[in-house]
XYZ file of C-alpha atoms in Angstrom:
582
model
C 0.000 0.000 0.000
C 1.343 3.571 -0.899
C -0.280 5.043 2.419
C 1.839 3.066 5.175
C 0.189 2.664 8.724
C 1.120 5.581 10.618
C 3.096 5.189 14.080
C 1.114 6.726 16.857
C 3.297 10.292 17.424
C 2.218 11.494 20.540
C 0.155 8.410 21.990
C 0.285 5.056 22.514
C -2.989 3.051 23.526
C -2.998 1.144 26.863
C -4.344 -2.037 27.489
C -7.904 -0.581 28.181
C -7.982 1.586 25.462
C -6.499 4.686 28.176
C -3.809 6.748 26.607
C -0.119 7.238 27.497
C 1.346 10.239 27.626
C 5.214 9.709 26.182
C 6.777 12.305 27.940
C 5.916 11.532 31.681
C 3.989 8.388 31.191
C 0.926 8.920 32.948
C -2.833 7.659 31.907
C -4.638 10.134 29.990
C -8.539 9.211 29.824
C -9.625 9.013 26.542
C -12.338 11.540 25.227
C -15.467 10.623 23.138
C -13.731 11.456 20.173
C -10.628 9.049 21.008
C -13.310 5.961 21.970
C -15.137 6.848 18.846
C -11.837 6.368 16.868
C -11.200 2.802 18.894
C -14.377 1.805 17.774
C -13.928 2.284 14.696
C -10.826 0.547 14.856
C -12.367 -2.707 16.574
C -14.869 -2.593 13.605
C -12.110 -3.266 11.137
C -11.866 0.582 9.476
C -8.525 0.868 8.330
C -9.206 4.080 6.581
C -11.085 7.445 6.575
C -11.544 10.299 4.148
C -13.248 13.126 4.518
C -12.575 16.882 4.820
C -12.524 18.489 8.300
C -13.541 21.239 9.788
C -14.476 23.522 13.154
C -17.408 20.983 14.134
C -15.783 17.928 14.077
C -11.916 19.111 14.902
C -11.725 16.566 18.139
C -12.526 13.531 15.763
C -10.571 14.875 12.920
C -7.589 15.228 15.193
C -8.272 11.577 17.232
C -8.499 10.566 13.401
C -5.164 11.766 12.713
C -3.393 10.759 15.594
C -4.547 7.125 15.850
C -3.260 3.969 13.141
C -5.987 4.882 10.829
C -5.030 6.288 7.610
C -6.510 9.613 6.278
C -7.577 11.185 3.039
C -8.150 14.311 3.148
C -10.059 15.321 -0.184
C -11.530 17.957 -2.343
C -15.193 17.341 -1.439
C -17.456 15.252 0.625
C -19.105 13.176 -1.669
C -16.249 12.591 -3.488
C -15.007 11.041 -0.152
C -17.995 9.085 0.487
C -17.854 7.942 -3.150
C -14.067 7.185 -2.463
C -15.142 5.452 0.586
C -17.761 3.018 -1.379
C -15.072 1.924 -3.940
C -12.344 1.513 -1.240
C -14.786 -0.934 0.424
C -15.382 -3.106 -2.563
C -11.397 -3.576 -2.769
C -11.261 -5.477 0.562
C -14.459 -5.860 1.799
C -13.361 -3.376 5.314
C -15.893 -1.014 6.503
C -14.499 2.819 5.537
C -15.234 5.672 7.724
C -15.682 9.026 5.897
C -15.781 12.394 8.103
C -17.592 16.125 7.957
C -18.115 18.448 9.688
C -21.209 20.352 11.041
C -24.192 22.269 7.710
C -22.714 22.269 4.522
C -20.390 19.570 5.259
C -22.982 17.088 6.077
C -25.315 17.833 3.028
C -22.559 17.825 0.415
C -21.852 13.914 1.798
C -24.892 12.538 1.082
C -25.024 12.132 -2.657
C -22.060 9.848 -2.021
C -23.982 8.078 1.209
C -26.557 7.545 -0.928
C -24.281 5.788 -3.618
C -22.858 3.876 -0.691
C -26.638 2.863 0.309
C -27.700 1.669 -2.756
C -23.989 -0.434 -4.086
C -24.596 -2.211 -0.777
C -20.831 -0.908 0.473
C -20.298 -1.008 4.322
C -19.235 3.031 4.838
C -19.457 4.854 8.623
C -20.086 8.548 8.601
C -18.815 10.714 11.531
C -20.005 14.090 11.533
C -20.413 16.985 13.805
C -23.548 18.827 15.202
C -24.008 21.899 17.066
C -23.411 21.805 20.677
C -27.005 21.808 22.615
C -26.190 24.963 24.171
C -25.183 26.712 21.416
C -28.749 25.723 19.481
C -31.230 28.471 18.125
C -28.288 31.159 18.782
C -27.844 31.351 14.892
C -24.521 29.670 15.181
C -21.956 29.341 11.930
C -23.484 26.120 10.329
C -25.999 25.423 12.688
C -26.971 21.591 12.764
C -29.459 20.211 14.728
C -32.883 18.819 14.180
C -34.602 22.099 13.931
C -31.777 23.369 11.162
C -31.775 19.488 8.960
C -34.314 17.310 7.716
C -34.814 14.308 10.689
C -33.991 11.882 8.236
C -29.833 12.601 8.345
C -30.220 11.814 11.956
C -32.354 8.648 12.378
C -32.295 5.298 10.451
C -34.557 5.207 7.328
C -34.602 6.024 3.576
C -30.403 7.404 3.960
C -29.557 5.340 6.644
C -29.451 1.815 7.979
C -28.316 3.217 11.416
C -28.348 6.625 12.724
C -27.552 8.005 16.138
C -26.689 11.137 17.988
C -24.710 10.416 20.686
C -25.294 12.565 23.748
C -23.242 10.806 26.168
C -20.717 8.499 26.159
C -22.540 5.996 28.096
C -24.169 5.354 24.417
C -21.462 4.441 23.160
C -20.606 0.721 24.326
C -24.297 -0.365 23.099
C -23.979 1.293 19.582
C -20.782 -0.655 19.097
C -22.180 -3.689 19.784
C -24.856 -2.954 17.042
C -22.927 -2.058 14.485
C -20.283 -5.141 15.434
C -23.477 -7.602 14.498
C -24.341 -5.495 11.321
C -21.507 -4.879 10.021
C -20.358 -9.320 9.861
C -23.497 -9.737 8.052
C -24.084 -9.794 4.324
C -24.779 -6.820 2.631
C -24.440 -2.798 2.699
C -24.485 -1.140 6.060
C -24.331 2.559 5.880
C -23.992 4.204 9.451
C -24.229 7.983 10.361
C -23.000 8.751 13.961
C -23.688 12.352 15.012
C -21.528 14.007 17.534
C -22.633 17.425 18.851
C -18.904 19.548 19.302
C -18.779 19.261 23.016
C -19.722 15.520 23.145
C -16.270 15.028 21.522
C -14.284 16.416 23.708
C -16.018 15.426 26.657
C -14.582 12.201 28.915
C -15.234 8.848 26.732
C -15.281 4.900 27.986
C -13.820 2.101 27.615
C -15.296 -0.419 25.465
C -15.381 -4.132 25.674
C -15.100 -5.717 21.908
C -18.479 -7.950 21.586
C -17.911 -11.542 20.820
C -20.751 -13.292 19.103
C -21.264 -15.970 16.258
C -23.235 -14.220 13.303
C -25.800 -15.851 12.101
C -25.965 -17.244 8.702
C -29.392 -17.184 6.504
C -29.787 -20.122 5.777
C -32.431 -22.220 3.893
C -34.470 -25.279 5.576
C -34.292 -28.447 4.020
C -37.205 -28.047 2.581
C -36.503 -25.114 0.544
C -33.157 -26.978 -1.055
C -35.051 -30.183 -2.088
C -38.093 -27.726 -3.677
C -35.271 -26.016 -5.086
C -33.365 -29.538 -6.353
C -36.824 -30.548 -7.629
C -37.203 -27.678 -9.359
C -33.983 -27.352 -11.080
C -34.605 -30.729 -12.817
C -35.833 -29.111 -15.460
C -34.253 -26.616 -18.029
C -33.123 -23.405 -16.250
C -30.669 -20.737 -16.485
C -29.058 -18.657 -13.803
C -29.742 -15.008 -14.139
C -26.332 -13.083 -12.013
C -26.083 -9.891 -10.440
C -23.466 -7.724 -8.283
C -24.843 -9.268 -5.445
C -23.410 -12.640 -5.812
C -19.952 -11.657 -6.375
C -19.261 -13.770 -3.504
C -20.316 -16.803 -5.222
C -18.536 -17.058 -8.525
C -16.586 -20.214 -8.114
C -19.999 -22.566 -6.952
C -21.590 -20.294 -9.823
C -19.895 -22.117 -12.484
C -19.833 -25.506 -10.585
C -23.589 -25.389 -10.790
C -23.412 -23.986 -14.228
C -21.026 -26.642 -15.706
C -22.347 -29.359 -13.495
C -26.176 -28.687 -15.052
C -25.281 -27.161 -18.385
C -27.254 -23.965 -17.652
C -26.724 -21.131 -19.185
C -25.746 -17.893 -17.986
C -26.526 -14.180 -18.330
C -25.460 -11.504 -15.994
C -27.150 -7.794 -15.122
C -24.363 -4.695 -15.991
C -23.040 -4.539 -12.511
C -22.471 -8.558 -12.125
C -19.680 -8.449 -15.168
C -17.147 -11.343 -14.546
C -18.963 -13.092 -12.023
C -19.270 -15.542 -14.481
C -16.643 -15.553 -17.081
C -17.442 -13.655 -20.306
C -15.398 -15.881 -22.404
C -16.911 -18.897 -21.137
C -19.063 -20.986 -24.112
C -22.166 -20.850 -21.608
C -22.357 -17.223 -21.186
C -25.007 -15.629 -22.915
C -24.210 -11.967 -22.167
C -25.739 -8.670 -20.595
C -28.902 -8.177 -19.869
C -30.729 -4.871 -19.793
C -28.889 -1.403 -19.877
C -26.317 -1.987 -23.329
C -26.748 -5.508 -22.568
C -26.682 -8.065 -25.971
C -29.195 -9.240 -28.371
C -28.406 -12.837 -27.809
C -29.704 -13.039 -24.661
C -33.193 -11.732 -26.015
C -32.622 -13.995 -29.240
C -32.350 -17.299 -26.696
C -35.024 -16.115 -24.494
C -37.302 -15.765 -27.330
C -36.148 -18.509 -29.155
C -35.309 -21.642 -26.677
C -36.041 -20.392 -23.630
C -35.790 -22.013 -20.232
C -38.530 -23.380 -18.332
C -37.255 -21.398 -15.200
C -34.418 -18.945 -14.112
C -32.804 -19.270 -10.803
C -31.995 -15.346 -9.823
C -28.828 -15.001 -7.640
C -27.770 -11.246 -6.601
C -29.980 -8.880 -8.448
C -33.278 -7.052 -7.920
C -33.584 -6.953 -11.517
C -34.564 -3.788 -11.464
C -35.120 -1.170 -14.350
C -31.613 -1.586 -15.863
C -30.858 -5.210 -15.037
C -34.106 -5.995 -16.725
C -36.020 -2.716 -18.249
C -39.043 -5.078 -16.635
C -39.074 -6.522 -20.358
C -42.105 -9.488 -20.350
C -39.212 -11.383 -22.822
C -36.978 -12.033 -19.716
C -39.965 -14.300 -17.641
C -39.368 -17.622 -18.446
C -42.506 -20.058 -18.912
C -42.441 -21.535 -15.294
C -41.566 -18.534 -13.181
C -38.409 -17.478 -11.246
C -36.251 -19.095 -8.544
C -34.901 -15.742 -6.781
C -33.195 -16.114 -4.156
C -32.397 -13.436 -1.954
C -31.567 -12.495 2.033
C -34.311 -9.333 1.845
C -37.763 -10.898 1.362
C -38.835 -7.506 -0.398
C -36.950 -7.841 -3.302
C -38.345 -11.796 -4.547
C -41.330 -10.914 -7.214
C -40.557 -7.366 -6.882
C -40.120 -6.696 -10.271
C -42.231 -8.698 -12.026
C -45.257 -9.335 -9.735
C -47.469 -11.287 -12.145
C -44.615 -13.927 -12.632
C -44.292 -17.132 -10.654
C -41.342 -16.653 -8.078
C -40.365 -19.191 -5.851
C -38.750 -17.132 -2.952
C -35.236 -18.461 -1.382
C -34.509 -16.542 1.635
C -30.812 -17.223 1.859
C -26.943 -15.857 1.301
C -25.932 -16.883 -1.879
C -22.945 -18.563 -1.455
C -24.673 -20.814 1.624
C -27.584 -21.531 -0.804
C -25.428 -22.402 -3.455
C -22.807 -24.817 -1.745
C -26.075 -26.733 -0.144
C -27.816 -26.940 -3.499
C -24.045 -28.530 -5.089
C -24.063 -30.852 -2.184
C -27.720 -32.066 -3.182
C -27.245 -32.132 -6.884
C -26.142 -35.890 -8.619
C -21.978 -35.609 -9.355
C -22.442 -38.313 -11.857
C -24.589 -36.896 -14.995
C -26.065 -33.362 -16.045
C -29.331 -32.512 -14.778
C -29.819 -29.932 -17.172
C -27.506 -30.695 -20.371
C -26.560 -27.409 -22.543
C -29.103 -27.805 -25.406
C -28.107 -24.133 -27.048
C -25.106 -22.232 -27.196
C -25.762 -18.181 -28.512
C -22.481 -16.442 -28.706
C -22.536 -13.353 -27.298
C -23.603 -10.480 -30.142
C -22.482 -7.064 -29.914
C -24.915 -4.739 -31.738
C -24.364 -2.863 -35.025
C -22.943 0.105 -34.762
C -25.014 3.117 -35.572
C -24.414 6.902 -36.446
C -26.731 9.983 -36.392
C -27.303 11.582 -39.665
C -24.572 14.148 -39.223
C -21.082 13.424 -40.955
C -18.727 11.781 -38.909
C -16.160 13.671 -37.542
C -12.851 12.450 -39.464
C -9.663 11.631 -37.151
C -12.106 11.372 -34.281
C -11.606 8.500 -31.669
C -14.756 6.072 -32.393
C -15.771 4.972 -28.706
C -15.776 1.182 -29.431
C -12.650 1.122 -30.275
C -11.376 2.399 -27.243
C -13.220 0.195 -25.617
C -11.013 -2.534 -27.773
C -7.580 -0.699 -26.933
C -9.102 -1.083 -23.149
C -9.703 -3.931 -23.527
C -6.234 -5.268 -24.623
C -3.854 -2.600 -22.567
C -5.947 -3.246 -19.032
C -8.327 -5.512 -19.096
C -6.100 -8.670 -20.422
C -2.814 -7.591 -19.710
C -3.418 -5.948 -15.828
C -5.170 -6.847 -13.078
C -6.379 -2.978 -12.418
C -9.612 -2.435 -11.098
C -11.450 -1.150 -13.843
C -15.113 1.163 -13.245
C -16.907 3.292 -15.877
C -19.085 6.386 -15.157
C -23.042 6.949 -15.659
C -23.449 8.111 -19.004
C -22.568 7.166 -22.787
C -19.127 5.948 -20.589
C -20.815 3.070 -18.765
C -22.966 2.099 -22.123
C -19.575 1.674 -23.976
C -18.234 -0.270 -21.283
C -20.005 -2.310 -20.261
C -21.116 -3.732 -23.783
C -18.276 -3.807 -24.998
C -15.216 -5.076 -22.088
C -15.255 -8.344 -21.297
C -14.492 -10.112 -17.697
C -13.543 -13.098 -16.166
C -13.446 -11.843 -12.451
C -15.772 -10.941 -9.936
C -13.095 -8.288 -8.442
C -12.529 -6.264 -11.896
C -15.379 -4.137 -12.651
C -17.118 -1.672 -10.947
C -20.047 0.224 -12.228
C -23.246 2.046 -10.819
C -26.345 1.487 -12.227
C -28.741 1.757 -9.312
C -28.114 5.471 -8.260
C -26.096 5.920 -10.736
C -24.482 9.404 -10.170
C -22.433 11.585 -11.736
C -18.556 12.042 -9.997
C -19.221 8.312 -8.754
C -16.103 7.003 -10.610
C -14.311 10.269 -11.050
C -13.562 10.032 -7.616
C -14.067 6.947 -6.644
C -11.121 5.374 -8.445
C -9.216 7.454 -5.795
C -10.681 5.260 -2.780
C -10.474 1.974 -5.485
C -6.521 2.793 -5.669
C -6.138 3.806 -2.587
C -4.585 0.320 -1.648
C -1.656 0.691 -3.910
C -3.442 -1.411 -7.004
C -3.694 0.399 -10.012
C -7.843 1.496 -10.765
C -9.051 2.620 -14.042
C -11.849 5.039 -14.184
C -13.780 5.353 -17.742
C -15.564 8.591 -17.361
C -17.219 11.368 -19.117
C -15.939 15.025 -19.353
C -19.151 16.209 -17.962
C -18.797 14.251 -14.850
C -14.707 15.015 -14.275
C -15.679 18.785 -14.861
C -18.563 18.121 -12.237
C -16.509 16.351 -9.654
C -12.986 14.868 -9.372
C -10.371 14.038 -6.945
C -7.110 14.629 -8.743
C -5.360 16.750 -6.626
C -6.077 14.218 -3.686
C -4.563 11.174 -5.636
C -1.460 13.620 -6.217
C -1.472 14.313 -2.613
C -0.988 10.762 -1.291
C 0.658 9.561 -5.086
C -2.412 7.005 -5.849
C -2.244 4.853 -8.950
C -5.385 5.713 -10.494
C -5.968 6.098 -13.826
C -9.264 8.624 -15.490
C -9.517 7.780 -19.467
C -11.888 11.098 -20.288
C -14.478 10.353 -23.349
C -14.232 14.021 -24.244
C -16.912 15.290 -26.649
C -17.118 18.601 -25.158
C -21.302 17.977 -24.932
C -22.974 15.732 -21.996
C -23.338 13.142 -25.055
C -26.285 10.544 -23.353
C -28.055 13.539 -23.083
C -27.783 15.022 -27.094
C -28.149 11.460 -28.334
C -31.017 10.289 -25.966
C -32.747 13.972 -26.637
C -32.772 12.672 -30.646
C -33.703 9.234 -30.026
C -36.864 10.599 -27.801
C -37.869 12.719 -30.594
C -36.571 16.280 -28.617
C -33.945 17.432 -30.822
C -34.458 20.994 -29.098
C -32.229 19.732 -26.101
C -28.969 20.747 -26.448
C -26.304 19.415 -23.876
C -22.984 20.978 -24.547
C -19.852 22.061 -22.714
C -17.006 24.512 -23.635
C -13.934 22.168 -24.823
C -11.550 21.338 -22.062
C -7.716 20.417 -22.107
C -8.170 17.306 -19.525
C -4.400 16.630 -19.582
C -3.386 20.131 -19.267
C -5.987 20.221 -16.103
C -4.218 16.927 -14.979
C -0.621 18.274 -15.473
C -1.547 21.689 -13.433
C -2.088 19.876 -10.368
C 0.764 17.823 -10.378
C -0.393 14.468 -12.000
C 0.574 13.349 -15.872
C -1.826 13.694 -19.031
C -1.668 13.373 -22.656
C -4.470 14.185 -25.394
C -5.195 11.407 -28.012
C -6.979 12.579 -30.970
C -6.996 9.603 -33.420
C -7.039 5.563 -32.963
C -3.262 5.235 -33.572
C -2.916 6.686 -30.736
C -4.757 4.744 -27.906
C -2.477 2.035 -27.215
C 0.517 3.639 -26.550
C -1.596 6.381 -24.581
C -3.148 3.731 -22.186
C 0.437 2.090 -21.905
C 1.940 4.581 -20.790
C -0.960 5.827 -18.117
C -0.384 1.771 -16.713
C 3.037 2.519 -16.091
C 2.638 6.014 -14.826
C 4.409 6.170 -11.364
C 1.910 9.121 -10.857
C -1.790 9.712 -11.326
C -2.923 9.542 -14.989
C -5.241 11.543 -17.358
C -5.715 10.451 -20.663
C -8.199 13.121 -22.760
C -9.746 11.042 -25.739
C -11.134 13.327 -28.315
C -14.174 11.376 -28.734
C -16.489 11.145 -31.636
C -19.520 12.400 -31.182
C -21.537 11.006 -33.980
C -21.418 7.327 -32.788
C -24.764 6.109 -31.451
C -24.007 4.616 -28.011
C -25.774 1.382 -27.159
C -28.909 3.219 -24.780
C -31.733 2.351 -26.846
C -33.628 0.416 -24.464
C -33.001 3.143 -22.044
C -35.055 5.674 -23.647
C -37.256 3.306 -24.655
C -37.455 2.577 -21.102
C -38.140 6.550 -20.672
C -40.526 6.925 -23.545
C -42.835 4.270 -21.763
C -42.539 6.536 -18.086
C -43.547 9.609 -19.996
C -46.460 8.118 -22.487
C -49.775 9.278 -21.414
């Protein structure tokens, strides 16, 4: 890791979590600020960004001070977004800090994002001391200055609490030790009024307790085994990333085949003869050409809600006998297509999965592969307007990705909402769970312009393929410079927010006009200290994205994009068409 654990300069921790004074060696109680940061530690966090300020100096400085590394960035929901990709690179809960009004709202676009990717993220932030409240103090934030929903669990929130005392704080440990072992997102706000944090803290006791695992009765496997008997194919999403290897042993074992939703890329390898492609948002024809032309009796559903752009709730995608979802929240099962027979599986994946292999016959295919449709990508289409001559055409970037860091690295690789994440994701190709990143539940923009920062934040090199409206709208450059990150930002620059111009034409609203004034990415890049270069034809690409994976410094490379290339969002607006009809 680039960022090194940091020695403890003017502390050491006792036994009971009391601190040492170096100098003359007595105890020094700890405050609620320095318990605070021992919980966190206990919890696993190994790292917290943020950006500081007068409400929340006491945890800021604990922060500091203690073995937890710090990122200090540009904005806060660039740090929260930071904080949701850092989780998904080892699976350790992230803290992110801010402090008291404008520091708490400008967070929560990137809590949100956290929410919904089901990342495990802990927000500290400060509040207005008690006493201080209705004075018209700088920033004022309390209940009667924010909505109640930043400060209770709900709609942002799986757990809120402000702590008023630090009697509280032994019990919310405890809670967020259970939540935080169990499957799935956990998004915590703690809210510390200024005085709390500086006033005398306790000493915790870590919990130890088993967590429980959700697991399926007997009778649920042997419906399930029963089931499965017949023709079926395994629908994958992000949320059984866990899961890949007894993925394909029940795949190959039962000659099923496979499709996956845009965030569960590699979960199942593309390249493998079974694999039918994308489904939904820039997903491929051939899954809609098998599932109108052989389908399956069922599909067993592992890790997606198959929501809007896992499945654009297209009738196609039901299969004759109904669904096998399985799922540990009992809301999501049927959710999305109501009408359709769903047998529910209450269960983690992976547990499901290993009993359901330990069920099935080892000696002969239950299910033998009676089609194989290679994955299609779809024609290529252009507006009516000339094409732009020396201009990069986006799939073949996608290619040169493809061959410079997707099968010669092992970066991280993550695209941005927009025409960015339509290219990429029809077009790369995976074979690993742990590759790709993308957002296509909340979907915002300056998810992956800054959250590459967090993904690289471990020393691995992380590839964000972004948009030049979203790096104008938020990036975190000049933090990667700051603590010398390997991440890499490959701009599509069209100087126009392109899904927008192309979607406005496609939904018969040419008026809509979504341009930006040109921008020198690399010369942006180079002013604060990282490396750029501008690539303005094809010849270009390879040695441009070479060079950014050997880069000893952050990396911009500014693709003059052509504009005229249709990206693959049909179904999108179609999608929106639908929503809008009358």
């Amino acid at each position: 890791m680039l960022l090194t654990d940091k020695a403890l300069s003017n502390k050491i921790s006792s036994p009971n979590n009391s601190l040492i004074n170096p100098t003359n060696k007595q105890l020094i109680e700890p405050t609620v600020a320095d318990t605070i940061v021992q919980m966190l530690t206990d919890l696993g966090v190994r790292q917290a960004f943020g950006i500081g300020g007068g409400g929340i100096v006491p945890i800021w400085d604990a922060l500091e001070k203690s073995s937890i590394e710090v990122l200090n960035f540009r904005h806060e929901s660039g740090s929260a977004f930071a904080a949701t990709e850092a989780y998904f690179t080892d699976n350790r809960p992230v803290a992110v800090f801010a402090t008291t009004g404008p520091g708490i709202t400008n967070v929560l676009t990137g809590i949100m994002a956290a929410r919904g990717e089901g990342a495990k993220v802990i927000l500290l932030s400060g509040s207005t001391s008690e006493a201080l409240q209705g004075k018209f103090a700088l920033q004022e934030t309390s209940r009667d200055t924010m909505p109640e929903g930043f400060f209770k669990a709900g709609t942002v929130f799986d757990y809120a609490k402000t702590i008023t005392t630090s009697s509280e704080l032994q019990k919310i440990q405890e809670e967020l030790a259970l939540q935080i072992k169990r499957p799935g997102g956990f998004v915590v706000h703690l809210n510390i009024p200024t005085n709390i944090q500086t006033s005398p803290g306790s000493h915790l006791t870590s919990p130890k307790f088993k967590t429980s695992l959700f697991i399926p009765d007997e009778n649920a496997i042997n419906k399930a085994v029963e089931i499965l008997s017949e023709p079926f194919a395994i629908w994958v999403g992000f949320g059984a990333r866990d899961a890949a290897e007894e993925i394909q042993r029940l795949a190959e074992l039962t000659g099923a085949n496979v499709m996956c939703s845009p965030r569960g890329k590699g979960i199942f390898p593309e390249s493998h003869p079974q694999f039918l492609g994308v489904t939904g948002f820039a997903g491929h024809e051939s899954v809609i050409e098998y599932m109108r032309s052989t389908p399956p009796d069922r599909i067993l559903v592992l890790g997606t809600r198959l929501g809007e752009f896992t499945s654009f709730w297209n009738s196609i995608m039901v299969p004759p006998k109904g669904f096998i979802h399985v799922d540990i929240d009992p809301k999501v099962p049927g959710s999305a297509y109501p009408t359709a027979d769903t047998f529910p599986i209450y269960a983690e994946i992976k547990t499901f999965l290993g009993l359901l292999l330990d069920k099935l016959s080892q000696k002969h295919k239950l299910n033998p592969l009676s089609v194989h449709i290679p994955v299609r990508e779809g024609e290529i289409t252009t507006e009516k307007l000339q094409l732009e001559n020396g201009l990069v055409r986006p799939r073949e970037l996608m290619r040169a990705i493809q061959t410079v860091v997707v099968e010669n690295s092992d970066a991280t690789v993550m695209a941005e909402g927009g025409n960015s994440f339509a290219w990429a994701i029809h077009y790369l190709k995976f074979n690993q769970a742990t590759r790709w990143r993308v957002s296509t539940g909340f979907a915002s923009m300056g998810h992956f312009t800054t959250g590459v920062v967090g993904a690289a934040a471990n020393g691995k090199k992380a590839v964000a393929i972004v948009g030049d409206g979203s790096m104008l709208m938020n990036n975190e450059i000049n933090t990667a410079v700051q603590y010398n990150l390997p991440a890499v930002w490959i701009v599509l620059n069209d100087a126009s927010y392109n899904m927008c111009n192309q979607g406005a034409i496609m939904l018969g609203r040419p008026s809509i006009k979504g341009y930006i004034a040109p921008t020198d990415f690399a010369m942006l890049a180079r002013s604060m200290g990282a490396d750029g270069i501008c690539v303005d034809n094809e010849s270009q690409l390879k040695k441009a994205i070479s060079k950014a994976m050997k880069s000893k410094v952050p990396f911009v490379i500014d693709v003059k994009i052509n504009p005229s290339e249709l990206a693959p969002i049909g179904e999108r607006m179609n999608s929106i068409n639908k929503q809008t009809a009358k």
